[in-house]
Amino acid sequence: MGTEPLDPGTAMAAYAAPPPRGAAFDAWRTWESRDGADGVIAAGILAANARNVQPWRFTVGDHSTRIDVYADLDRRQGALDPFDRELYVGLGCALENMVLAARARGHRPELSLMPDPARPEHAATLRLTPGERVPSELYDAIPHRRTNRGPFLRQSLPRPLLDEIAALAGDDSGGPDLLWFADGEGREVVARLLVEATEAVIADEGQSLAGHHWYRGTDREIERSRDGMTVDTQGMPPLMSTLGKRLPAPSRRTADRFWLRNTRTVHVATAAAFGMITVADSDDRAQRMRGGRLLQRIHLFATARQLAVGHLNMMTVRADRERELGLPPRFGKALEELVGDPGRQTLVTFRIGRPGRAAGTSPRRPVATVLGTDAG
Ligand SMILES: Cc1cc2nc3c(=O)[nH]c(=O)nc-3n(C[C@H](O)[C@H](O)[C@H](O)COP(=O)(O)O)c2cc1C
């Protein structure tokens, strides 16, 4: 890869655009003003989560020393996530923010995953006891982290930096792990498969419809739902985003074509490297959440180092769809070959690089909306 910036004017651009005005973005501004269990949840809801469906509900009990986290099964992605893989990974991302926030604010967090095997929607219990304040750069990065769908600078990342990121996985052999596809044939294969998988997703009516369901085309829709995918987070130049919001919302087919073109010419073409998180069993909900914690940790670490991350999961989205419909396992097999270890399975994939453009902020539903009183 060359070393010339794609967009020199913004080469030193801030990593994240500030949150726009409006109640749908308040969560990014107010998260630190809350304390106790509410403050921990306020950090959790800023986490990455597939399509910004925000698949979570929380309850607080035992005098604010216990938070229970539930999968909100009404917020499934349907054909795009038929086995809830991404749903539980997103819960893991939220849990990582919560653990970091608990530590930074003087709680000692004790996390148990899937505490009640008979109720799979009960994803986790987090107990908080008083402890020392443990600040961290990862905690500081929470409000600055964004999924970046814009062009990255055409620069490779030094191997020691990639190794440092891989080390975030720790050395628990039963835990999630990180594989890099940074150069050579491996990188080329991932790039090609990502484009082909995106083609397959948009050719699948059920998956295309499921994606469009979470698209929020107008400010009014965003204010109402405070979730989903918006024009501002598509990685376009600011002027195009502004225009995009004034024009009538694109048809589903037009949006699909835009996404495929960007996957090919922006997301894949400008990635410095592709990362793949693997686990022993990607159907296991606890392992998905552990993998989600690692994914969020990587994204926060990257943010602290002014690197950009974009999530690119069309290969696993297609592999799961193949399983659901009993189709020949084209992407399932390709993923097995990429992993190259029968004891490991792909959980999620992403791209990383130096940002060429600041990423827009996605909306969030406030703590009050996702906090229930009923522990079920
Ligand atoms: C499990 C998971 C899968 C995701 N898959 C994709 C993806 O395939 N393509 C994409 O553009 N973003 C993907 N994302 C990013 C989310 O869309 C993003 O986190 C969400 O819209 C919230 O935006 P934010 O990360 O900027 O807060 C994924 C995130 C997670 C946690």
mmCIF file of C-alpha atoms and ligand atoms in Angstrom:
data_model
loop_
_atom_site.group_PDB
_atom_site.id
_atom_site.type_symbol
_atom_site.label_atom_id
_atom_site.label_comp_id
_atom_site.label_asym_id
_atom_site.label_seq_id
_atom_site.Cartn_x
_atom_site.Cartn_y
_atom_site.Cartn_z
ATOM 1 C CA MET A 1 0.000 0.000 0.000
ATOM 2 C CA GLY A 2 1.157 3.572 -0.643
ATOM 3 C CA THR A 3 1.522 6.181 2.039
ATOM 4 C CA GLU A 4 -0.351 9.104 0.524
ATOM 5 C CA PRO A 5 -3.325 10.401 2.485
ATOM 6 C CA LEU A 6 -6.610 10.157 0.616
ATOM 7 C CA ASP A 7 -7.855 13.378 2.017
ATOM 8 C CA PRO A 8 -4.923 15.518 3.168
ATOM 9 C CA GLY A 9 -7.138 18.385 4.319
ATOM 10 C CA THR A 10 -8.600 16.207 6.990
ATOM 11 C CA ALA A 11 -5.627 13.943 7.586
ATOM 12 C CA MET A 12 -5.332 15.263 11.115
ATOM 13 C CA ALA A 13 -9.091 15.458 11.525
ATOM 14 C CA ALA A 14 -10.551 14.837 14.917
ATOM 15 C CA TYR A 15 -11.394 11.182 15.248
ATOM 16 C CA ALA A 16 -15.058 11.764 16.036
ATOM 17 C CA ALA A 17 -17.438 14.535 15.057
ATOM 18 C CA PRO A 18 -19.066 16.028 18.167
ATOM 19 C CA PRO A 19 -22.581 14.726 18.824
ATOM 20 C CA PRO A 20 -25.188 16.798 16.983
ATOM 21 C CA ARG A 21 -27.789 18.764 18.920
ATOM 22 C CA GLY A 22 -30.990 16.982 19.841
ATOM 23 C CA ALA A 23 -32.276 14.677 22.531
ATOM 24 C CA ALA A 24 -31.370 11.599 20.457
ATOM 25 C CA PHE A 25 -27.691 12.364 21.114
ATOM 26 C CA ASP A 26 -27.926 13.494 24.757
ATOM 27 C CA ALA A 27 -26.640 10.154 26.017
ATOM 28 C CA TRP A 28 -23.184 11.035 24.617
ATOM 29 C CA ARG A 29 -23.141 14.355 26.485
ATOM 30 C CA THR A 30 -24.685 13.366 29.801
ATOM 31 C CA TRP A 31 -23.215 9.911 30.432
ATOM 32 C CA GLU A 32 -20.593 11.098 32.924
ATOM 33 C CA SER A 33 -22.977 13.166 35.013
ATOM 34 C CA ARG A 34 -24.779 10.074 36.290
ATOM 35 C CA ASP A 35 -23.373 8.110 39.176
ATOM 36 C CA GLY A 36 -23.819 4.696 40.798
ATOM 37 C CA ALA A 37 -25.455 1.928 38.801
ATOM 38 C CA ASP A 38 -27.150 4.443 36.472
ATOM 39 C CA GLY A 39 -23.741 5.831 35.545
ATOM 40 C CA VAL A 40 -22.475 2.357 34.737
ATOM 41 C CA ILE A 41 -25.500 1.727 32.488
ATOM 42 C CA ALA A 42 -25.029 5.156 30.873
ATOM 43 C CA ALA A 43 -21.559 4.004 29.796
ATOM 44 C CA GLY A 44 -22.933 0.656 28.574
ATOM 45 C CA ILE A 45 -25.452 2.164 26.164
ATOM 46 C CA LEU A 46 -22.698 4.026 24.292
ATOM 47 C CA ALA A 47 -21.184 0.747 23.119
ATOM 48 C CA ALA A 48 -21.013 -0.536 19.554
ATOM 49 C CA ASN A 49 -23.952 -2.774 18.657
ATOM 50 C CA ALA A 50 -25.070 -4.176 15.331
ATOM 51 C CA ARG A 51 -27.245 -1.754 13.292
ATOM 52 C CA ASN A 52 -27.600 0.322 16.436
ATOM 53 C CA VAL A 53 -30.643 -1.723 17.440
ATOM 54 C CA GLN A 54 -29.515 -1.368 21.076
ATOM 55 C CA PRO A 55 -30.619 -4.889 22.021
ATOM 56 C CA TRP A 56 -30.525 -4.328 25.783
ATOM 57 C CA ARG A 57 -32.614 -3.846 28.885
ATOM 58 C CA PHE A 58 -31.306 -3.365 32.402
ATOM 59 C CA THR A 59 -32.625 -3.644 35.927
ATOM 60 C CA VAL A 60 -30.989 -2.356 39.086
ATOM 61 C CA GLY A 61 -31.426 -4.067 42.450
ATOM 62 C CA ASP A 62 -29.914 -4.754 45.879
ATOM 63 C CA HIS A 63 -29.614 -1.044 46.745
ATOM 64 C CA SER A 64 -27.942 -0.212 43.451
ATOM 65 C CA THR A 65 -25.207 -2.822 43.908
ATOM 66 C CA ARG A 66 -26.513 -5.163 41.237
ATOM 67 C CA ILE A 67 -27.270 -4.632 37.558
ATOM 68 C CA ASP A 68 -28.953 -7.310 35.489
ATOM 69 C CA VAL A 69 -28.557 -7.152 31.729
ATOM 70 C CA TYR A 70 -31.175 -8.676 29.421
ATOM 71 C CA ALA A 71 -31.286 -9.311 25.712
ATOM 72 C CA ASP A 72 -34.210 -7.352 24.291
ATOM 73 C CA LEU A 73 -35.577 -9.966 21.914
ATOM 74 C CA ASP A 74 -38.025 -7.456 20.410
ATOM 75 C CA ARG A 75 -35.002 -5.744 18.870
ATOM 76 C CA ARG A 76 -33.662 -8.657 16.871
ATOM 77 C CA GLN A 77 -32.328 -8.088 13.357
ATOM 78 C CA GLY A 78 -34.303 -10.985 11.889
ATOM 79 C CA ALA A 79 -32.799 -12.404 8.692
ATOM 80 C CA LEU A 80 -29.552 -10.490 9.250
ATOM 81 C CA ASP A 81 -28.888 -12.231 12.553
ATOM 82 C CA PRO A 82 -30.966 -15.409 12.571
ATOM 83 C CA PHE A 83 -29.138 -16.999 15.512
ATOM 84 C CA ASP A 84 -28.671 -13.825 17.620
ATOM 85 C CA ARG A 85 -24.894 -13.924 17.223
ATOM 86 C CA GLU A 86 -24.592 -10.155 16.757
ATOM 87 C CA LEU A 87 -27.174 -9.444 19.421
ATOM 88 C CA TYR A 88 -25.075 -11.126 22.129
ATOM 89 C CA VAL A 89 -21.820 -9.666 20.781
ATOM 90 C CA GLY A 90 -23.413 -6.218 21.186
ATOM 91 C CA LEU A 91 -24.341 -7.051 24.780
ATOM 92 C CA GLY A 92 -20.700 -8.002 25.331
ATOM 93 C CA CYS A 93 -19.632 -4.602 23.948
ATOM 94 C CA ALA A 94 -21.952 -2.885 26.438
ATOM 95 C CA LEU A 95 -20.603 -5.027 29.286
ATOM 96 C CA GLU A 96 -17.040 -3.974 28.502
ATOM 97 C CA ASN A 97 -17.993 -0.293 28.778
ATOM 98 C CA MET A 98 -19.843 -1.058 32.019
ATOM 99 C CA VAL A 99 -16.903 -2.863 33.597
ATOM 100 C CA LEU A 100 -14.529 -0.047 32.605
ATOM 101 C CA ALA A 101 -16.935 2.573 33.968
ATOM 102 C CA ALA A 102 -17.460 0.673 37.220
ATOM 103 C CA ARG A 103 -13.704 0.485 37.801
ATOM 104 C CA ALA A 104 -13.047 4.101 36.873
ATOM 105 C CA ARG A 105 -15.727 5.259 39.303
ATOM 106 C CA GLY A 106 -14.597 3.325 42.346
ATOM 107 C CA HIS A 107 -16.602 0.114 42.148
ATOM 108 C CA ARG A 108 -15.178 -3.368 42.072
ATOM 109 C CA PRO A 109 -17.226 -5.128 39.367
ATOM 110 C CA GLU A 110 -17.977 -8.813 39.504
ATOM 111 C CA LEU A 111 -19.475 -10.075 36.276
ATOM 112 C CA SER A 112 -21.293 -13.333 35.694
ATOM 113 C CA LEU A 113 -22.426 -14.241 32.210
ATOM 114 C CA MET A 114 -25.594 -16.238 31.523
ATOM 115 C CA PRO A 115 -26.418 -16.514 35.232
ATOM 116 C CA ASP A 116 -29.632 -18.461 34.603
ATOM 117 C CA PRO A 117 -29.211 -21.094 31.872
ATOM 118 C CA ALA A 118 -32.984 -21.601 31.793
ATOM 119 C CA ARG A 119 -33.471 -17.969 30.693
ATOM 120 C CA PRO A 120 -31.136 -17.180 27.797
ATOM 121 C CA GLU A 121 -32.362 -13.582 27.619
ATOM 122 C CA HIS A 122 -30.844 -13.007 31.071
ATOM 123 C CA ALA A 123 -27.415 -12.215 29.668
ATOM 124 C CA ALA A 124 -25.445 -11.071 32.693
ATOM 125 C CA THR A 125 -25.373 -9.923 36.287
ATOM 126 C CA LEU A 126 -22.901 -7.254 37.315
ATOM 127 C CA ARG A 127 -22.340 -6.772 41.041
ATOM 128 C CA LEU A 128 -20.719 -3.602 42.312
ATOM 129 C CA THR A 129 -18.853 -3.377 45.597
ATOM 130 C CA PRO A 130 -16.774 -0.405 46.732
ATOM 131 C CA GLY A 131 -13.222 -0.483 45.430
ATOM 132 C CA GLU A 132 -10.405 1.737 44.294
ATOM 133 C CA ARG A 133 -10.880 4.075 41.355
ATOM 134 C CA VAL A 134 -9.082 2.534 38.394
ATOM 135 C CA PRO A 135 -8.971 5.135 35.614
ATOM 136 C CA SER A 136 -7.955 3.942 32.154
ATOM 137 C CA GLU A 137 -7.431 5.325 28.673
ATOM 138 C CA LEU A 138 -10.060 2.878 27.489
ATOM 139 C CA TYR A 139 -12.613 4.425 29.837
ATOM 140 C CA ASP A 140 -11.636 7.907 28.644
ATOM 141 C CA ALA A 141 -12.203 6.806 25.044
ATOM 142 C CA ILE A 142 -15.842 5.737 25.641
ATOM 143 C CA PRO A 143 -17.500 9.012 24.476
ATOM 144 C CA HIS A 144 -15.120 9.413 21.505
ATOM 145 C CA ARG A 145 -15.519 5.948 19.998
ATOM 146 C CA ARG A 146 -17.451 5.843 16.726
ATOM 147 C CA THR A 147 -17.891 3.281 13.986
ATOM 148 C CA ASN A 148 -16.102 4.855 11.037
ATOM 149 C CA ARG A 149 -17.538 4.119 7.564
ATOM 150 C CA GLY A 150 -15.468 6.738 5.773
ATOM 151 C CA PRO A 151 -12.214 6.339 3.848
ATOM 152 C CA PHE A 152 -9.092 5.507 5.806
ATOM 153 C CA LEU A 153 -5.687 6.881 4.876
ATOM 154 C CA ARG A 154 -3.753 4.548 2.598
ATOM 155 C CA GLN A 155 -1.139 3.693 5.187
ATOM 156 C CA SER A 156 -0.325 0.337 6.644
ATOM 157 C CA LEU A 157 -0.075 -0.008 10.424
ATOM 158 C CA PRO A 158 3.206 -1.120 12.013
ATOM 159 C CA ARG A 159 3.295 -4.770 13.056
ATOM 160 C CA PRO A 160 4.145 -3.943 16.710
ATOM 161 C CA LEU A 161 0.952 -1.874 16.919
ATOM 162 C CA LEU A 162 -1.115 -4.759 15.512
ATOM 163 C CA ASP A 163 0.589 -7.087 17.999
ATOM 164 C CA GLU A 164 -0.241 -4.717 20.851
ATOM 165 C CA ILE A 165 -3.899 -4.770 19.785
ATOM 166 C CA ALA A 166 -3.905 -8.583 19.494
ATOM 167 C CA ALA A 167 -2.523 -8.761 23.032
ATOM 168 C CA LEU A 168 -5.748 -7.156 24.300
ATOM 169 C CA ALA A 169 -7.219 -10.652 23.968
ATOM 170 C CA GLY A 170 -5.083 -11.791 26.909
ATOM 171 C CA ASP A 171 -3.672 -15.273 27.092
ATOM 172 C CA ASP A 172 -6.675 -17.271 28.237
ATOM 173 C CA SER A 173 -6.610 -20.132 25.734
ATOM 174 C CA GLY A 174 -10.364 -20.696 26.226
ATOM 175 C CA GLY A 175 -11.193 -17.044 25.517
ATOM 176 C CA PRO A 176 -11.623 -14.990 22.354
ATOM 177 C CA ASP A 177 -8.637 -14.439 20.113
ATOM 178 C CA LEU A 178 -7.697 -12.030 17.336
ATOM 179 C CA LEU A 179 -6.412 -12.863 13.860
ATOM 180 C CA TRP A 180 -5.008 -10.167 11.580
ATOM 181 C CA PHE A 181 -5.240 -10.117 7.793
ATOM 182 C CA ALA A 182 -2.929 -7.211 7.136
ATOM 183 C CA ASP A 183 -1.152 -8.081 3.918
ATOM 184 C CA GLY A 184 -0.576 -10.664 1.231
ATOM 185 C CA GLU A 185 -3.053 -13.234 0.072
ATOM 186 C CA GLY A 186 -5.003 -13.371 3.353
ATOM 187 C CA ARG A 187 -5.872 -9.690 3.101
ATOM 188 C CA GLU A 188 -6.871 -10.068 -0.548
ATOM 189 C CA VAL A 189 -9.123 -13.039 0.204
ATOM 190 C CA VAL A 190 -10.910 -11.232 3.061
ATOM 191 C CA ALA A 191 -11.371 -8.139 0.874
ATOM 192 C CA ARG A 192 -12.883 -10.182 -1.961
ATOM 193 C CA LEU A 193 -15.145 -12.206 0.335
ATOM 194 C CA LEU A 194 -16.451 -9.078 2.064
ATOM 195 C CA VAL A 195 -17.557 -7.633 -1.267
ATOM 196 C CA GLU A 196 -19.072 -10.940 -2.414
ATOM 197 C CA ALA A 197 -20.890 -11.375 0.893
ATOM 198 C CA THR A 198 -22.331 -7.861 0.619
ATOM 199 C CA GLU A 199 -23.534 -8.709 -2.907
ATOM 200 C CA ALA A 200 -25.181 -11.842 -1.525
ATOM 201 C CA VAL A 201 -26.871 -9.912 1.303
ATOM 202 C CA ILE A 202 -28.435 -7.333 -0.989
ATOM 203 C CA ALA A 203 -29.522 -10.057 -3.428
ATOM 204 C CA ASP A 204 -31.391 -11.737 -0.552
ATOM 205 C CA GLU A 205 -34.742 -9.984 -0.271
ATOM 206 C CA GLY A 206 -35.204 -11.008 3.377
ATOM 207 C CA GLN A 207 -31.826 -9.663 4.431
ATOM 208 C CA SER A 208 -32.164 -6.477 2.408
ATOM 209 C CA LEU A 209 -35.554 -5.789 4.021
ATOM 210 C CA ALA A 210 -34.210 -6.563 7.497
ATOM 211 C CA GLY A 211 -31.442 -4.009 7.000
ATOM 212 C CA HIS A 212 -33.757 -1.333 5.657
ATOM 213 C CA HIS A 213 -36.013 -1.768 8.678
ATOM 214 C CA TRP A 214 -33.367 -0.067 10.849
ATOM 215 C CA TYR A 215 -32.656 2.823 8.491
ATOM 216 C CA ARG A 216 -33.674 6.237 9.886
ATOM 217 C CA GLY A 217 -33.809 8.700 7.010
ATOM 218 C CA THR A 218 -35.052 11.879 8.688
ATOM 219 C CA ASP A 219 -34.279 13.873 11.845
ATOM 220 C CA ARG A 220 -37.844 13.313 12.974
ATOM 221 C CA GLU A 221 -37.456 9.529 12.733
ATOM 222 C CA ILE A 222 -34.176 9.723 14.642
ATOM 223 C CA GLU A 223 -35.695 11.803 17.428
ATOM 224 C CA ARG A 224 -38.598 9.391 17.678
ATOM 225 C CA SER A 225 -36.722 6.087 17.665
ATOM 226 C CA ARG A 226 -33.238 7.125 18.876
ATOM 227 C CA ASP A 227 -31.800 4.030 17.289
ATOM 228 C CA GLY A 228 -30.837 2.632 13.903
ATOM 229 C CA MET A 229 -28.618 3.728 11.047
ATOM 230 C CA THR A 230 -28.514 7.360 9.941
ATOM 231 C CA VAL A 231 -27.156 9.380 7.015
ATOM 232 C CA ASP A 232 -24.585 11.064 9.278
ATOM 233 C CA THR A 233 -22.882 7.769 10.114
ATOM 234 C CA GLN A 234 -22.365 6.602 6.520
ATOM 235 C CA GLY A 235 -18.911 8.116 6.212
ATOM 236 C CA MET A 236 -19.774 10.640 3.516
ATOM 237 C CA PRO A 237 -18.177 14.093 3.274
ATOM 238 C CA PRO A 238 -20.121 16.529 5.519
ATOM 239 C CA LEU A 239 -21.657 18.404 2.585
ATOM 240 C CA MET A 240 -23.018 15.189 1.087
ATOM 241 C CA SER A 241 -24.462 14.162 4.454
ATOM 242 C CA THR A 242 -26.249 17.492 4.730
ATOM 243 C CA LEU A 243 -27.618 17.124 1.205
ATOM 244 C CA GLY A 244 -28.547 13.510 1.883
ATOM 245 C CA LYS A 245 -30.748 14.598 4.778
ATOM 246 C CA ARG A 246 -32.563 17.239 2.698
ATOM 247 C CA LEU A 247 -33.366 14.936 -0.204
ATOM 248 C CA PRO A 248 -36.127 12.335 -0.020
ATOM 249 C CA ALA A 249 -34.896 9.123 1.598
ATOM 250 C CA PRO A 250 -33.335 6.778 -0.980
ATOM 251 C CA SER A 251 -35.214 3.637 -1.944
ATOM 252 C CA ARG A 252 -34.069 0.385 -0.371
ATOM 253 C CA ARG A 253 -32.481 -0.683 -3.656
ATOM 254 C CA THR A 254 -30.590 2.605 -4.032
ATOM 255 C CA ALA A 255 -29.357 2.392 -0.446
ATOM 256 C CA ASP A 256 -28.225 -1.212 -1.028
ATOM 257 C CA ARG A 257 -26.278 -0.206 -4.155
ATOM 258 C CA PHE A 258 -24.632 2.701 -2.309
ATOM 259 C CA TRP A 259 -23.600 0.336 0.471
ATOM 260 C CA LEU A 260 -22.148 -2.235 -1.952
ATOM 261 C CA ARG A 261 -20.210 0.455 -3.820
ATOM 262 C CA ASN A 262 -18.825 1.862 -0.553
ATOM 263 C CA THR A 263 -17.904 -1.595 0.659
ATOM 264 C CA ARG A 264 -15.850 -2.129 -2.484
ATOM 265 C CA THR A 265 -14.344 1.312 -3.040
ATOM 266 C CA VAL A 266 -14.085 2.663 0.508
ATOM 267 C CA HIS A 267 -14.406 0.135 3.333
ATOM 268 C CA VAL A 268 -12.365 -2.660 1.812
ATOM 269 C CA ALA A 269 -10.162 -0.599 -0.491
ATOM 270 C CA THR A 270 -8.826 1.717 2.230
ATOM 271 C CA ALA A 271 -8.556 -0.698 5.180
ATOM 272 C CA ALA A 272 -5.035 -0.947 6.588
ATOM 273 C CA ALA A 273 -5.886 -4.388 7.994
ATOM 274 C CA PHE A 274 -8.814 -6.667 8.694
ATOM 275 C CA GLY A 275 -9.227 -8.147 12.156
ATOM 276 C CA MET A 276 -11.174 -11.292 12.967
ATOM 277 C CA ILE A 277 -12.198 -12.310 16.470
ATOM 278 C CA THR A 278 -12.435 -16.075 16.880
ATOM 279 C CA VAL A 279 -13.904 -18.179 19.675
ATOM 280 C CA ALA A 280 -14.118 -21.902 20.323
ATOM 281 C CA ASP A 281 -17.906 -21.971 19.793
ATOM 282 C CA SER A 282 -19.625 -19.022 18.145
ATOM 283 C CA ASP A 283 -23.064 -20.413 19.102
ATOM 284 C CA ASP A 284 -22.256 -20.121 22.796
ATOM 285 C CA ARG A 285 -23.805 -16.946 24.199
ATOM 286 C CA ALA A 286 -21.220 -16.427 26.926
ATOM 287 C CA GLN A 287 -18.409 -16.755 24.367
ATOM 288 C CA ARG A 288 -20.154 -14.278 22.114
ATOM 289 C CA MET A 289 -20.276 -11.790 24.978
ATOM 290 C CA ARG A 290 -16.603 -12.386 25.815
ATOM 291 C CA GLY A 291 -15.816 -11.786 22.156
ATOM 292 C CA GLY A 292 -17.962 -8.642 22.257
ATOM 293 C CA ARG A 293 -15.998 -7.375 25.244
ATOM 294 C CA LEU A 294 -12.790 -7.871 23.273
ATOM 295 C CA LEU A 295 -14.267 -6.149 20.215
ATOM 296 C CA GLN A 296 -15.239 -3.104 22.278
ATOM 297 C CA ARG A 297 -11.842 -3.078 24.010
ATOM 298 C CA ILE A 298 -10.112 -3.073 20.622
ATOM 299 C CA HIS A 299 -12.362 -0.281 19.382
ATOM 300 C CA LEU A 300 -11.664 1.822 22.499
ATOM 301 C CA PHE A 301 -7.926 1.165 22.299
ATOM 302 C CA ALA A 302 -7.962 2.181 18.635
ATOM 303 C CA THR A 303 -9.859 5.344 19.563
ATOM 304 C CA ALA A 304 -7.264 6.201 22.211
ATOM 305 C CA ARG A 305 -4.555 5.805 19.522
ATOM 306 C CA GLN A 306 -6.547 7.919 16.997
ATOM 307 C CA LEU A 307 -7.125 4.908 14.792
ATOM 308 C CA ALA A 308 -10.445 4.212 13.105
ATOM 309 C CA VAL A 309 -12.470 1.007 13.216
ATOM 310 C CA GLY A 310 -15.300 -0.075 10.949
ATOM 311 C CA HIS A 311 -17.224 -3.281 11.578
ATOM 312 C CA LEU A 312 -17.679 -5.513 8.512
ATOM 313 C CA ASN A 313 -19.683 -8.609 9.264
ATOM 314 C CA MET A 314 -21.228 -9.645 6.004
ATOM 315 C CA MET A 315 -19.259 -12.912 5.847
ATOM 316 C CA THR A 316 -20.710 -14.202 9.124
ATOM 317 C CA VAL A 317 -24.107 -12.704 8.285
ATOM 318 C CA ARG A 318 -24.130 -14.833 5.128
ATOM 319 C CA ALA A 319 -22.702 -17.916 6.848
ATOM 320 C CA ASP A 320 -25.525 -17.759 9.409
ATOM 321 C CA ARG A 321 -28.102 -17.258 6.668
ATOM 322 C CA GLU A 322 -26.757 -20.297 4.801
ATOM 323 C CA ARG A 323 -27.231 -22.353 7.955
ATOM 324 C CA GLU A 324 -30.703 -20.965 8.557
ATOM 325 C CA LEU A 325 -31.923 -21.726 5.030
ATOM 326 C CA GLY A 326 -29.934 -24.930 4.476
ATOM 327 C CA LEU A 327 -27.981 -23.358 1.576
ATOM 328 C CA PRO A 328 -24.568 -24.653 0.473
ATOM 329 C CA PRO A 329 -22.084 -23.219 3.000
ATOM 330 C CA ARG A 330 -20.110 -20.979 0.641
ATOM 331 C CA PHE A 331 -19.178 -18.360 3.232
ATOM 332 C CA GLY A 332 -19.228 -20.852 6.087
ATOM 333 C CA LYS A 333 -16.524 -22.854 4.319
ATOM 334 C CA ALA A 334 -14.532 -19.784 3.317
ATOM 335 C CA LEU A 335 -14.458 -18.647 6.952
ATOM 336 C CA GLU A 336 -13.268 -22.069 8.098
ATOM 337 C CA GLU A 337 -10.429 -21.860 5.602
ATOM 338 C CA LEU A 338 -9.471 -18.369 6.723
ATOM 339 C CA VAL A 339 -9.391 -19.405 10.382
ATOM 340 C CA GLY A 340 -7.456 -22.567 9.558
ATOM 341 C CA ASP A 341 -8.051 -24.201 12.932
ATOM 342 C CA PRO A 342 -10.935 -26.660 13.431
ATOM 343 C CA GLY A 343 -11.025 -25.684 17.120
ATOM 344 C CA ARG A 344 -11.833 -22.020 16.406
ATOM 345 C CA GLN A 345 -14.740 -20.217 14.707
ATOM 346 C CA THR A 346 -15.145 -16.689 13.401
ATOM 347 C CA LEU A 347 -17.242 -14.463 15.643
ATOM 348 C CA VAL A 348 -16.921 -11.004 14.044
ATOM 349 C CA THR A 349 -14.695 -9.093 11.610
ATOM 350 C CA PHE A 350 -13.673 -5.443 11.308
ATOM 351 C CA ARG A 351 -11.296 -3.138 9.471
ATOM 352 C CA ILE A 352 -8.821 -0.771 11.047
ATOM 353 C CA GLY A 353 -6.696 2.111 9.823
ATOM 354 C CA ARG A 354 -5.952 5.792 10.189
ATOM 355 C CA PRO A 355 -9.095 7.891 9.745
ATOM 356 C CA GLY A 356 -9.387 10.072 6.670
ATOM 357 C CA ARG A 357 -12.590 11.679 7.918
ATOM 358 C CA ALA A 358 -14.245 12.169 11.299
ATOM 359 C CA ALA A 359 -17.074 9.720 11.931
ATOM 360 C CA GLY A 360 -20.618 10.844 12.718
ATOM 361 C CA THR A 361 -22.400 10.073 15.974
ATOM 362 C CA SER A 362 -25.222 7.552 16.151
ATOM 363 C CA PRO A 363 -28.299 8.145 18.321
ATOM 364 C CA ARG A 364 -29.007 6.393 21.598
ATOM 365 C CA ARG A 365 -32.099 5.674 23.663
ATOM 366 C CA PRO A 366 -31.603 7.145 27.144
ATOM 367 C CA VAL A 367 -31.043 5.164 30.341
ATOM 368 C CA ALA A 368 -34.617 5.856 31.456
ATOM 369 C CA THR A 369 -35.959 4.050 28.378
ATOM 370 C CA VAL A 370 -33.863 0.911 28.782
ATOM 371 C CA LEU A 371 -34.078 0.622 32.554
ATOM 372 C CA GLY A 372 -36.942 -1.532 33.788
ATOM 373 C CA THR A 373 -38.165 -2.422 37.222
ATOM 374 C CA ASP A 374 -39.121 -5.981 36.452
ATOM 375 C CA ALA A 375 -36.190 -8.388 36.605
ATOM 376 C CA GLY A 376 -37.510 -10.332 33.649
HETATM 377 C C1 LIG B 1 -21.673 -7.320 16.429
HETATM 378 C C2 LIG B 1 -21.615 -6.077 15.588
HETATM 379 C C3 LIG B 1 -21.754 -6.175 14.210
HETATM 380 C C4 LIG B 1 -21.679 -5.026 13.413
HETATM 381 N N1 LIG B 1 -21.708 -5.179 12.059
HETATM 382 C C5 LIG B 1 -21.564 -4.081 11.269
HETATM 383 C C6 LIG B 1 -21.460 -4.215 9.849
HETATM 384 O O1 LIG B 1 -21.457 -5.315 9.314
HETATM 385 N N2 LIG B 1 -21.350 -3.094 9.106
HETATM 386 C C7 LIG B 1 -21.309 -1.848 9.673
HETATM 387 O O2 LIG B 1 -21.192 -0.854 8.951
HETATM 388 N N3 LIG B 1 -21.369 -1.686 11.027
HETATM 389 C C8 LIG B 1 -21.486 -2.767 11.823
HETATM 390 N N4 LIG B 1 -21.490 -2.637 13.194
HETATM 391 C C9 LIG B 1 -21.394 -1.298 13.785
HETATM 392 C C10 LIG B 1 -22.743 -0.812 14.292
HETATM 393 O O3 LIG B 1 -23.605 -0.545 13.211
HETATM 394 C C11 LIG B 1 -22.520 0.420 15.187
HETATM 395 O O4 LIG B 1 -21.843 0.017 16.341
HETATM 396 C C12 LIG B 1 -23.833 1.070 15.567
HETATM 397 O O5 LIG B 1 -24.473 1.629 14.439
HETATM 398 C C13 LIG B 1 -23.628 2.164 16.608
HETATM 399 O O6 LIG B 1 -22.738 3.138 16.125
HETATM 400 P P1 LIG B 1 -21.407 3.496 16.924
HETATM 401 O O7 LIG B 1 -20.540 2.278 16.937
HETATM 402 O O8 LIG B 1 -20.777 4.613 16.150
HETATM 403 O O9 LIG B 1 -21.783 3.909 18.307
HETATM 404 C C14 LIG B 1 -21.535 -3.751 14.010
HETATM 405 C C15 LIG B 1 -21.394 -3.665 15.409
HETATM 406 C C16 LIG B 1 -21.415 -4.808 16.192
HETATM 407 C C17 LIG B 1 -21.220 -4.702 17.679
#
